CSV table of C-alpha atoms and ligand atoms in Angstrom, one decimal:
chain,number,residue,atom,x,y,z
A,1,MET,CA,-25.4,10.0,72.2
A,2,LYS,CA,-24.6,8.2,69.0
A,3,THR,CA,-25.1,4.4,68.8
A,4,VAL,CA,-22.7,1.8,67.5
A,5,TYR,CA,-23.9,-1.7,66.6
A,6,ALA,CA,-21.7,-4.8,66.6
A,7,CYS,CA,-23.0,-8.3,65.9
A,8,PHE,CA,-21.1,-11.3,67.3
A,9,CYS,CA,-21.2,-14.9,66.2
A,10,THR,CA,-19.0,-16.4,68.9
A,11,ASP,CA,-18.9,-18.8,71.9
A,12,VAL,CA,-15.9,-17.2,73.5
A,13,ILE,CA,-14.9,-13.5,74.0
A,14,HIS,CA,-11.3,-13.0,73.2
A,15,GLU,CA,-9.0,-10.0,72.7
A,16,GLY,CA,-10.3,-9.6,69.1
A,17,HIS,CA,-13.9,-9.1,70.3
A,18,MET,CA,-12.8,-6.8,73.2
A,19,ASN,CA,-10.8,-4.8,70.6
A,20,ILE,CA,-14.0,-4.2,68.6
A,21,ILE,CA,-16.0,-3.3,71.7
A,22,ASN,CA,-13.4,-0.8,73.0
A,23,GLU,CA,-13.1,0.8,69.5
A,24,ALA,CA,-16.9,1.0,69.3
A,25,LYS,CA,-17.1,2.7,72.7
A,26,LYS,CA,-15.1,5.6,71.2
A,27,TYR,CA,-18.0,6.4,68.9
A,28,GLY,CA,-20.9,6.1,71.2
A,29,GLU,CA,-23.2,3.8,73.1
A,30,VAL,CA,-22.4,0.1,72.3
A,31,ILE,CA,-25.3,-2.2,71.3
A,32,VAL,CA,-24.3,-5.8,70.8
A,33,GLY,CA,-26.3,-8.2,68.7
A,34,ILE,CA,-26.1,-12.0,69.3
A,35,LEU,CA,-26.9,-14.3,66.5
A,36,THR,CA,-29.5,-17.0,67.2
A,37,ASP,CA,-28.4,-20.7,67.0
A,38,ALA,CA,-30.2,-21.1,63.7
A,39,ALA,CA,-28.5,-18.0,62.1
A,40,MET,CA,-25.1,-19.0,63.5
A,41,ILE,CA,-25.1,-22.4,61.8
A,42,ARG,CA,-25.8,-20.8,58.4
A,43,CYS,CA,-23.1,-18.2,58.8
A,44,ASP,CA,-20.4,-19.9,60.6
A,45,ARG,CA,-20.6,-23.1,62.8
A,46,PHE,CA,-22.7,-24.7,65.4
A,47,PRO,CA,-22.5,-22.9,68.8
A,48,THR,CA,-20.9,-24.8,71.7
A,49,VAL,CA,-22.5,-22.5,74.2
A,50,GLY,CA,-26.3,-22.0,74.4
A,51,PHE,CA,-27.9,-18.8,73.2
A,52,GLU,CA,-28.8,-17.5,76.7
A,53,ASP,CA,-25.2,-18.0,77.9
A,54,ARG,CA,-23.8,-16.4,74.8
A,55,LYS,CA,-26.1,-13.4,75.5
A,56,LYS,CA,-25.2,-13.2,79.2
A,57,MET,CA,-21.4,-13.3,78.3
A,58,PHE,CA,-21.9,-9.9,76.5
A,59,GLU,CA,-24.3,-8.5,79.0
A,60,GLU,CA,-21.6,-8.8,81.7
A,61,ILE,CA,-19.2,-6.5,79.7
A,62,SER,CA,-19.4,-3.0,81.2
A,63,GLU,CA,-18.7,-1.2,77.9
A,64,VAL,CA,-21.8,-2.8,76.4
A,65,SER,CA,-25.0,-0.9,77.2
A,66,ARG,CA,-27.5,-3.2,75.5
A,67,VAL,CA,-27.6,-6.7,74.1
A,68,VAL,CA,-30.2,-7.6,71.4
A,69,VAL,CA,-31.1,-10.7,69.5
A,70,GLN,CA,-30.2,-10.8,65.7
A,71,SER,CA,-32.2,-13.7,64.3
A,72,GLU,CA,-31.0,-13.5,60.7
A,73,VAL,CA,-27.5,-13.5,59.2
A,74,MET,CA,-28.4,-10.4,57.1
A,75,TYR,CA,-28.9,-7.1,59.0
A,76,ASP,CA,-32.2,-5.8,57.4
A,77,ARG,CA,-34.4,-6.4,60.3
A,78,ILE,CA,-32.0,-5.4,63.1
A,79,ILE,CA,-31.0,-2.2,61.4
A,80,GLU,CA,-34.6,-1.3,60.8
A,81,GLU,CA,-35.2,-1.9,64.5
A,82,ILE,CA,-32.3,0.0,66.0
A,83,ARG,CA,-31.1,2.3,63.2
A,84,PRO,CA,-27.5,2.7,64.6
A,85,ASP,CA,-25.3,5.6,63.7
A,86,TYR,CA,-22.5,3.1,63.1
A,87,VAL,CA,-22.0,-0.6,62.5
A,88,ILE,CA,-18.6,-1.9,63.5
A,89,HIS,CA,-17.0,-5.1,62.3
A,90,GLY,CA,-13.6,-6.8,61.8
A,91,ASP,CA,-12.2,-6.4,58.2
A,92,GLU,CA,-12.1,-10.2,57.6
A,93,TRP,CA,-15.5,-10.1,56.0
A,94,ARG,CA,-14.1,-8.3,52.9
A,95,GLU,CA,-13.1,-11.7,51.6
A,96,GLY,CA,-15.1,-14.8,50.8
A,97,PRO,CA,-18.8,-15.5,51.2
A,98,LYS,CA,-19.1,-13.2,54.2
A,99,ARG,CA,-18.6,-10.3,51.8
A,100,ALA,CA,-22.3,-10.6,51.1
A,101,ILE,CA,-23.1,-9.6,54.7
A,102,ARG,CA,-20.8,-6.6,54.3
A,103,ASP,CA,-22.5,-5.6,51.1
A,104,ASN,CA,-25.9,-6.0,52.9
A,105,VAL,CA,-24.8,-3.7,55.8
A,106,THR,CA,-23.3,-1.0,53.6
A,107,ASP,CA,-26.4,-0.9,51.4
A,108,LEU,CA,-28.6,-0.6,54.5
A,109,LEU,CA,-26.4,2.1,56.1
A,110,ASN,CA,-26.3,4.1,52.9
A,111,LYS,CA,-30.0,4.5,52.9
A,112,TYR,CA,-30.0,6.7,56.0
A,113,GLY,CA,-26.5,8.0,56.2
A,114,GLY,CA,-25.2,5.4,58.8
A,115,GLU,CA,-21.5,4.6,58.7
A,116,LEU,CA,-19.5,1.4,58.7
A,117,ILE,CA,-16.4,1.2,60.9
A,118,GLU,CA,-14.0,-1.6,60.0
A,119,ILE,CA,-11.1,-2.5,62.1
A,120,PRO,CA,-8.2,-5.0,61.4
A,121,TYR,CA,-9.2,-8.5,62.4
A,122,THR,CA,-7.1,-9.7,65.3
A,123,LYS,CA,-4.9,-12.5,64.1
A,124,ASN,CA,-2.5,-14.0,66.5
A,125,GLU,CA,-1.5,-17.3,68.1
A,126,ASN,CA,-3.8,-16.9,71.1
A,127,VAL,CA,-6.9,-16.2,69.0
A,128,ARG,CA,-6.0,-19.1,66.6
A,129,ARG,CA,-5.7,-21.4,69.6
A,130,ILE,CA,-9.0,-20.4,71.1
A,131,ASP,CA,-10.7,-21.0,67.7
A,132,MET,CA,-9.1,-24.4,67.4
A,133,ARG,CA,-10.3,-25.4,70.9
A,134,VAL,CA,-13.9,-24.6,70.0
A,135,ARG,CA,-13.6,-26.7,66.8
A,136,GLU,CA,-12.1,-29.5,68.8
A,137,LYS,CA,-15.0,-29.4,71.3
A,138,LEU,CA,-17.5,-29.6,68.4
A,139,SER,CA,-15.7,-32.7,67.1
A,140,MET,CA,-15.9,-34.6,70.5
A,141,PRO,CA,-18.2,-37.6,70.4
A,142,GLU,CA,-20.9,-36.5,72.9
A,143,TYR,CA,-21.1,-33.0,71.3
A,144,ARG,CA,-21.2,-34.2,67.7
A,145,CYS,CA,-23.7,-37.0,68.3
A,146,ARG,CA,-26.4,-34.9,69.9
A,147,ARG,CA,-26.3,-32.1,67.3
A,148,LEU,CA,-28.4,-33.9,64.7
A,149,ARG,CA,-31.4,-33.9,67.0
A,150,ARG,CA,-30.8,-30.2,67.6
A,151,LEU,CA,-30.5,-29.5,63.9
A,152,LEU,CA,-33.9,-31.2,63.3
A,153,GLU,CA,-35.3,-28.5,65.6
A,154,LEU,CA,-33.5,-25.7,63.9
A,155,CYS,CA,-33.5,-26.5,60.2
A,156,SER,CA,-36.1,-27.3,57.7
A,157,PRO,CA,-34.7,-29.4,56.2
A,158,VAL,CA,-31.4,-30.6,57.5
A,159,LYS,CA,-29.0,-31.0,54.5
A,160,ALA,CA,-26.5,-33.7,54.4
A,161,ILE,CA,-23.9,-34.5,51.8
A,162,GLU,CA,-22.0,-37.7,51.0
A,163,VAL,CA,-18.4,-38.0,52.3
A,164,HIS,CA,-16.1,-40.9,52.1
A,165,ASN,CA,-12.7,-39.7,53.3
A,166,GLY,CA,-10.9,-36.8,55.0
A,167,LEU,CA,-10.9,-34.7,51.9
A,168,THR,CA,-14.6,-35.0,51.1
A,169,GLY,CA,-15.2,-34.5,54.8
A,170,LEU,CA,-13.4,-31.1,54.5
A,171,ILE,CA,-15.5,-30.1,51.6
A,172,ALA,CA,-18.7,-30.9,53.5
A,173,GLU,CA,-17.3,-29.0,56.5
A,174,LYS,CA,-15.9,-25.9,54.9
A,175,THR,CA,-18.0,-25.1,51.8
A,176,VAL,CA,-20.0,-22.0,52.4
A,177,VAL,CA,-21.7,-20.1,49.6
A,178,GLU,CA,-23.4,-16.8,49.2
A,179,HIS,CA,-26.5,-17.0,46.9
A,180,ASP,CA,-29.4,-14.6,46.6
A,181,GLY,CA,-28.0,-12.6,49.5
A,182,GLU,CA,-28.0,-15.5,51.9
A,183,LEU,CA,-25.2,-17.7,53.2
A,184,ASP,CA,-25.6,-21.4,53.2
A,185,GLN,CA,-23.6,-24.6,54.0
A,186,PHE,CA,-24.3,-28.3,54.7
A,187,ASP,CA,-25.5,-29.3,58.1
A,188,ALA,CA,-24.4,-32.9,58.3
A,189,MET,CA,-22.5,-35.7,56.5
A,190,TRP,CA,-23.7,-39.0,55.0
A,191,ILE,CA,-21.3,-41.9,54.9
A,192,SER,CA,-22.8,-43.7,52.0
A,193,SER,CA,-22.2,-47.4,51.5
A,194,LEU,CA,-22.2,-46.9,47.8
A,195,CYS,CA,-19.5,-44.2,47.8
A,196,ASP,CA,-17.4,-45.7,50.6
A,197,SER,CA,-17.4,-49.0,48.7
A,198,THR,CA,-16.7,-47.2,45.3
A,199,ALA,CA,-13.8,-45.3,46.9
A,200,LYS,CA,-12.3,-48.7,47.8
A,201,GLY,CA,-13.0,-50.1,44.3
A,202,LYS,CA,-15.6,-52.5,45.7
A,203,PRO,CA,-19.2,-53.2,44.8
A,204,ASP,CA,-22.0,-51.9,47.1
A,205,ILE,CA,-23.0,-55.3,48.5
A,206,GLU,CA,-22.0,-55.2,52.1
A,207,LEU,CA,-18.6,-56.5,51.1
A,208,VAL,CA,-16.6,-53.7,52.7
A,209,ASP,CA,-16.7,-54.9,56.3
A,210,MET,CA,-17.7,-52.7,59.3
A,211,THR,CA,-14.2,-52.4,60.6
A,212,SER,CA,-13.2,-50.8,57.3
A,213,ARG,CA,-16.3,-48.6,57.2
A,214,CYS,CA,-15.6,-47.5,60.8
A,215,ARG,CA,-12.1,-46.6,59.6
A,216,THR,CA,-13.7,-44.3,57.0
A,217,ILE,CA,-15.8,-42.7,59.8
A,218,ASP,CA,-12.7,-42.1,61.8
A,219,ASP,CA,-10.9,-40.5,58.9
A,220,VAL,CA,-13.8,-38.1,58.4
A,221,MET,CA,-14.1,-37.4,62.1
A,222,GLU,CA,-10.5,-36.5,62.4
A,223,VAL,CA,-10.9,-33.4,60.3
A,224,THR,CA,-14.5,-32.4,60.7
A,225,THR,CA,-17.1,-31.3,63.3
A,226,LYS,CA,-20.4,-31.7,61.6
A,227,PRO,CA,-22.8,-34.6,62.6
A,228,ILE,CA,-22.6,-37.9,60.8
A,229,ILE,CA,-25.4,-40.1,59.4
A,230,PHE,CA,-24.1,-43.5,58.7
A,231,ASP,CA,-25.5,-45.8,56.0
A,232,GLY,CA,-25.6,-49.1,57.8
A,233,ASP,CA,-26.9,-51.1,54.8
A,234,THR,CA,-29.2,-53.8,56.2
A,235,GLY,CA,-27.6,-53.6,59.6
A,236,GLY,CA,-26.6,-57.3,59.2
A,237,LEU,CA,-27.8,-59.9,61.6
A,238,THR,CA,-29.6,-58.5,64.6
A,239,GLU,CA,-27.0,-60.2,66.8
A,240,HIS,CA,-24.3,-58.2,64.9
A,241,PHE,CA,-26.4,-54.9,64.6
A,242,VAL,CA,-26.4,-54.4,68.4
A,243,TYR,CA,-22.6,-54.3,68.4
A,244,LEU,CA,-22.7,-51.8,65.5
A,245,VAL,CA,-25.0,-49.5,67.5
A,246,ARG,CA,-22.6,-49.5,70.4
A,247,THR,CA,-19.6,-48.8,68.2
A,248,LEU,CA,-21.3,-45.9,66.4
A,249,GLU,CA,-22.5,-44.4,69.6
A,250,ARG,CA,-19.0,-44.6,71.1
A,251,MET,CA,-17.5,-42.9,68.0
A,252,GLY,CA,-20.0,-40.0,68.1
A,253,VAL,CA,-22.0,-40.9,65.0
A,254,SER,CA,-25.5,-39.2,65.3
A,255,ALA,CA,-27.6,-41.7,63.4
A,256,VAL,CA,-27.5,-45.0,61.6
A,257,ILE,CA,-30.0,-45.7,58.7
A,258,ILE,CA,-30.7,-49.4,58.1
A,259,GLU,CA,-32.8,-50.7,55.2
A,260,ASP,CA,-35.4,-53.4,55.3
A,261,LYS,CA,-33.7,-55.9,53.1
A,262,VAL,CA,-32.2,-59.4,53.7
A,263,GLY,CA,-29.7,-61.6,51.9
A,264,LEU,CA,-27.3,-60.3,49.4
A,265,LYS,CA,-27.9,-56.5,49.4
A,266,LYS,CA,-27.6,-54.7,46.1
A,267,ASN,CA,-27.8,-50.9,45.7
A,268,SER,CA,-31.3,-49.6,45.7
A,269,LEU,CA,-30.8,-47.7,42.5
A,270,PHE,CA,-30.8,-51.0,40.6
A,271,GLY,CA,-34.4,-51.4,41.7
A,272,THR,CA,-36.0,-54.6,40.4
A,273,GLU,CA,-33.3,-55.0,37.7
A,274,VAL,CA,-31.5,-57.3,40.2
A,275,GLU,CA,-32.8,-59.7,42.7
A,276,GLN,CA,-33.3,-58.1,46.1
A,277,THR,CA,-35.4,-59.4,49.0
A,278,GLN,CA,-37.3,-57.2,51.4
A,279,ASP,CA,-37.2,-58.3,55.1
A,280,THR,CA,-40.5,-59.1,56.9
A,281,ILE,CA,-42.0,-56.3,59.0
A,282,GLU,CA,-41.8,-58.5,62.1
A,283,ARG,CA,-38.1,-59.4,61.7
A,284,PHE,CA,-37.0,-55.9,60.7
A,285,SER,CA,-39.0,-54.4,63.6
A,286,GLU,CA,-37.2,-56.9,65.9
A,287,LYS,CA,-33.8,-55.6,64.6
A,288,ILE,CA,-34.9,-52.0,65.4
A,289,ARG,CA,-36.1,-52.9,68.8
A,290,ALA,CA,-32.8,-54.8,69.6
A,291,GLY,CA,-30.8,-51.7,68.5
A,292,LYS,CA,-32.8,-49.3,70.6
A,293,GLU,CA,-32.5,-51.6,73.6
A,294,VAL,CA,-28.7,-51.6,73.6
A,295,GLN,CA,-28.4,-47.9,72.9
A,296,LEU,CA,-26.9,-46.1,75.8
A,297,SER,CA,-27.3,-42.4,75.1
A,298,ASP,CA,-30.5,-40.5,74.4
A,299,SER,CA,-29.1,-38.7,71.4
A,300,PHE,CA,-28.3,-41.5,68.9
A,301,MET,CA,-30.9,-42.2,66.3
A,302,ILE,CA,-31.8,-45.4,64.5
A,303,ILE,CA,-33.6,-44.6,61.3
A,304,ALA,CA,-35.5,-47.3,59.4
A,305,ARG,CA,-35.3,-47.2,55.6
A,306,ILE,CA,-38.2,-48.5,53.6
A,307,GLU,CA,-37.5,-50.2,50.3
A,308,SER,CA,-41.2,-50.8,49.2
A,309,LEU,CA,-41.2,-48.2,46.5
A,310,ILE,CA,-37.8,-49.3,45.2
A,311,LEU,CA,-39.0,-52.9,45.0
A,312,GLU,CA,-42.4,-51.8,43.6
A,313,ARG,CA,-44.4,-53.2,46.5
A,314,GLY,CA,-46.6,-50.1,46.6
A,315,MET,CA,-47.5,-47.2,48.8
A,316,GLU,CA,-49.7,-49.1,51.2
A,317,ASP,CA,-46.9,-51.5,52.0
A,318,ALA,CA,-44.5,-48.5,52.5
A,319,LEU,CA,-46.9,-46.8,54.9
A,320,GLU,CA,-47.7,-50.0,56.8
A,321,ARG,CA,-43.9,-50.5,57.3
A,322,ALA,CA,-43.4,-46.9,58.4
A,323,ARG,CA,-46.0,-47.3,61.1
A,324,ALA,CA,-44.6,-50.6,62.3
A,325,PHE,CA,-41.0,-49.5,62.3
A,326,ARG,CA,-41.8,-46.3,64.2
A,327,ASP,CA,-43.8,-48.3,66.7
A,328,ALA,CA,-40.8,-50.6,67.1
A,329,GLY,CA,-38.8,-47.6,68.2
A,330,ALA,CA,-37.3,-46.2,65.0
A,331,ASP,CA,-36.3,-42.5,65.5
A,332,GLY,CA,-37.0,-41.7,61.9
A,333,ILE,CA,-38.1,-43.1,58.6
A,334,MET,CA,-36.2,-42.9,55.3
A,335,ILE,CA,-38.3,-43.4,52.2
A,336,HIS,CA,-36.5,-44.1,48.9
A,337,SER,CA,-37.5,-44.1,45.3
A,338,ARG,CA,-35.7,-44.4,42.0
A,339,ARG,CA,-38.3,-42.6,39.9
A,340,LYS,CA,-37.3,-39.6,37.9
A,341,THR,CA,-40.1,-37.6,39.4
A,342,PRO,CA,-40.7,-37.0,43.1
A,343,ASP,CA,-44.5,-37.8,43.0
A,344,GLU,CA,-44.4,-41.0,45.0
A,345,ILE,CA,-42.0,-39.6,47.6
A,346,LEU,CA,-44.2,-36.6,48.1
A,347,GLU,CA,-47.3,-38.7,48.3
A,348,PHE,CA,-45.6,-40.9,51.0
A,349,CYS,CA,-44.6,-37.8,52.9
A,350,ASP,CA,-48.1,-36.3,52.7
A,351,ARG,CA,-49.8,-39.4,53.8
A,352,PHE,CA,-47.3,-40.3,56.6
A,353,ARG,CA,-47.4,-36.7,57.9
A,354,SER,CA,-51.2,-36.6,58.0
A,355,GLU,CA,-51.1,-39.4,60.6
A,356,ASP,CA,-47.8,-38.6,62.3
A,357,ALA,CA,-46.7,-35.0,62.8
A,358,ASP,CA,-43.4,-35.7,64.4
A,359,THR,CA,-41.3,-38.7,63.3
A,360,PRO,CA,-38.5,-37.3,61.1
A,361,ILE,CA,-38.7,-38.3,57.4
A,362,VAL,CA,-35.4,-38.7,55.5
A,363,VAL,CA,-35.3,-38.5,51.7
A,364,VAL,CA,-32.5,-39.1,49.1
A,365,PRO,CA,-33.3,-37.2,45.9
A,366,SER,CA,-30.7,-38.9,43.6
A,367,SER,CA,-33.1,-39.9,40.8
A,368,PHE,CA,-35.9,-37.4,41.5
A,369,ASN,CA,-33.4,-34.6,41.5
A,370,THR,CA,-35.5,-31.8,40.1
A,371,VAL,CA,-37.4,-31.4,43.4
A,372,THR,CA,-36.1,-28.6,45.7
A,373,GLU,CA,-35.3,-28.9,49.4
A,374,GLN,CA,-38.1,-26.4,50.0
A,375,THR,CA,-40.7,-28.5,48.3
A,376,LEU,CA,-39.5,-31.6,50.2
A,377,ALA,CA,-39.7,-29.7,53.5
A,378,GLU,CA,-43.2,-28.4,52.6
A,379,HIS,CA,-44.3,-32.0,52.3
A,380,GLY,CA,-42.8,-32.9,55.7
A,381,ALA,CA,-39.3,-34.2,54.9
A,382,ASN,CA,-36.9,-33.3,57.6
A,383,ILE,CA,-33.5,-34.5,56.3
A,384,VAL,CA,-32.4,-34.3,52.7
A,385,ILE,CA,-29.3,-36.4,51.8
A,386,TYR,CA,-27.2,-35.7,48.7
A,387,ALA,CA,-26.0,-39.3,48.7
A,388,ASN,CA,-23.4,-39.7,45.9
A,389,GLN,CA,-22.8,-36.4,44.1
A,390,LEU,CA,-19.2,-35.7,45.3
A,391,THR,CA,-18.1,-39.1,44.1
A,392,ARG,CA,-19.9,-38.8,40.8
A,393,SER,CA,-18.4,-35.4,40.2
A,394,ALA,CA,-14.8,-36.4,41.1
A,395,PHE,CA,-14.7,-39.6,39.1
A,396,PRO,CA,-15.2,-38.1,35.5
A,397,ALA,CA,-12.8,-35.3,36.3
A,398,MET,CA,-10.0,-37.7,37.3
A,399,GLU,CA,-10.7,-40.0,34.4
A,400,GLN,CA,-10.5,-37.2,31.9
A,401,THR,CA,-7.2,-36.0,33.3
A,402,ALA,CA,-5.8,-39.6,33.2
A,403,LYS,CA,-6.8,-39.9,29.5
A,404,GLU,CA,-5.4,-36.6,28.5
A,405,ILE,CA,-2.0,-37.3,30.1
A,406,LEU,CA,-1.9,-40.6,28.1
A,407,ILE,CA,-2.8,-38.8,24.9
A,408,HIS,CA,-0.3,-36.0,25.2
A,409,HIS,CA,2.5,-37.8,27.0
A,410,ARG,CA,2.8,-34.9,29.3
A,411,ALA,CA,0.7,-33.0,31.9
A,412,LYS,CA,0.7,-29.5,30.5
A,413,GLU,CA,-2.6,-29.8,28.6
A,414,VAL,CA,-4.5,-30.6,31.8
A,415,ASP,CA,-2.9,-28.0,34.0
A,416,ASP,CA,-5.4,-25.2,33.5
A,417,ARG,CA,-8.1,-27.3,34.9
A,418,LEU,CA,-6.2,-28.3,38.0
A,419,MET,CA,-6.0,-26.8,41.5
A,420,PRO,CA,-2.7,-24.8,41.6
A,421,ILE,CA,0.1,-26.5,43.5
A,422,GLY,CA,0.2,-23.6,46.0
A,423,ARG,CA,-3.4,-24.1,46.9
A,424,ILE,CA,-3.1,-27.9,47.4
A,425,LEU,CA,-0.1,-27.3,49.7
A,426,THR,CA,-2.1,-25.0,51.9
A,427,LEU,CA,-5.5,-26.7,51.5
A,428,ILE,CA,-5.1,-28.6,54.7
A,429,ASP,CA,-4.7,-26.6,57.9
A,430,GLU,CA,-1.8,-27.6,60.2
A,431,LEU,CA,-2.1,-27.8,63.9
B,501,SPV,C1,-26.0,-45.0,49.5
B,501,SPV,O1,-25.6,-43.8,49.3
B,501,SPV,O2,-25.2,-45.9,49.6
B,501,SPV,C2,-27.4,-45.3,49.6
B,501,SPV,C3,-28.4,-44.5,48.9
B,501,SPV,O3,-27.7,-46.3,50.2
B,501,SPV,S1,-28.7,-45.2,47.4
B,501,SPV,O4,-27.4,-45.4,46.7
B,501,SPV,O5,-29.5,-44.3,46.6
B,501,SPV,O6,-29.3,-46.5,47.6
B,502,MG,MG1,-26.2,-47.6,50.7
């Protein structure tokens, strides 16, 4: 009996999947592979159904003789293990980043004379609706909020990118790349105070009020499913911060990061060039404690951001604060630096990790941007935030276009650089 292998990355079995299984059956014994959660988030999206239940779903199909676990997006290991006569897949992977998986499978099959069977992807209203439902579920507050904690278990590190409106949210949500034979995408979104303020033409001094910042969160949430980490600046007065915690939890935000500064907050990347005051350990710990006390769910995270290195108060001060804020209940520590090299960040991570193996560490490599995610993770960082790069790339492009239109008194000269009208009209999916 010949064997046919089909890997599925789905929470629901619909007619498209059954079509693949029925077709596979014509060629031999059907072996189904189920992607693990960690592989699924690289290749497609977060599962809404647990791994065991996804596996069971396929075990219950009589046409399937065996269900196996595929723990990597690429097929090398699984093909070596089961050496199927055929691999079957829908033809949608001929386009876009998933083409890399197809190339990987054909290379592997060619080595021993295995064959690829491709069948037309089932595209109809019913399948589209089912897909939309899964996405909507992922965007619901309780599902979205708790996924950051799950990501911390699955990814090393979790990668978040700055978003400040629906459009940047869509970029964070949908950008998938193939590189070096692997697929990758961002895991989470960062709603930066700097970029949210800049998008509104305002300075980053806690001038944009929380109502307006929550409006930004809502715009992002409307069109995305990935977890959100909110830049809560100083958190304001403790008496106000507790209300913010409740609001963010209700909205489905996964974490708020608050920084240990008081008074008129200025952006950290100014460092000591402007006057900035660090809060006392006691008072900031009290703010964290108050936030944790009002929090209702188990999932929401309050992360304490330490500004000692930014304000040149030294490593010992940073570490003392990390211990104190963790003991006050902080669910994670963000350590920031504006040095060009990552040395002090890595030293902090090493020293904090040597005494605390678990508390998540968050880093923002804006200035020390030569360091890779892998190095940061090796030193114990759990979340890496790309805090402002979307805004900083969009602004010069827009400014250049505005200048050239003024110079040429027409738009023809800029046209080659622009997204085609056809693409912008179809960029946003309709319901
Ligand atoms: C932000 O993105 O608003 C931040 C990070 O707080 S930083 O600008 O580096 O201070
Ligand atoms: Mg900020």
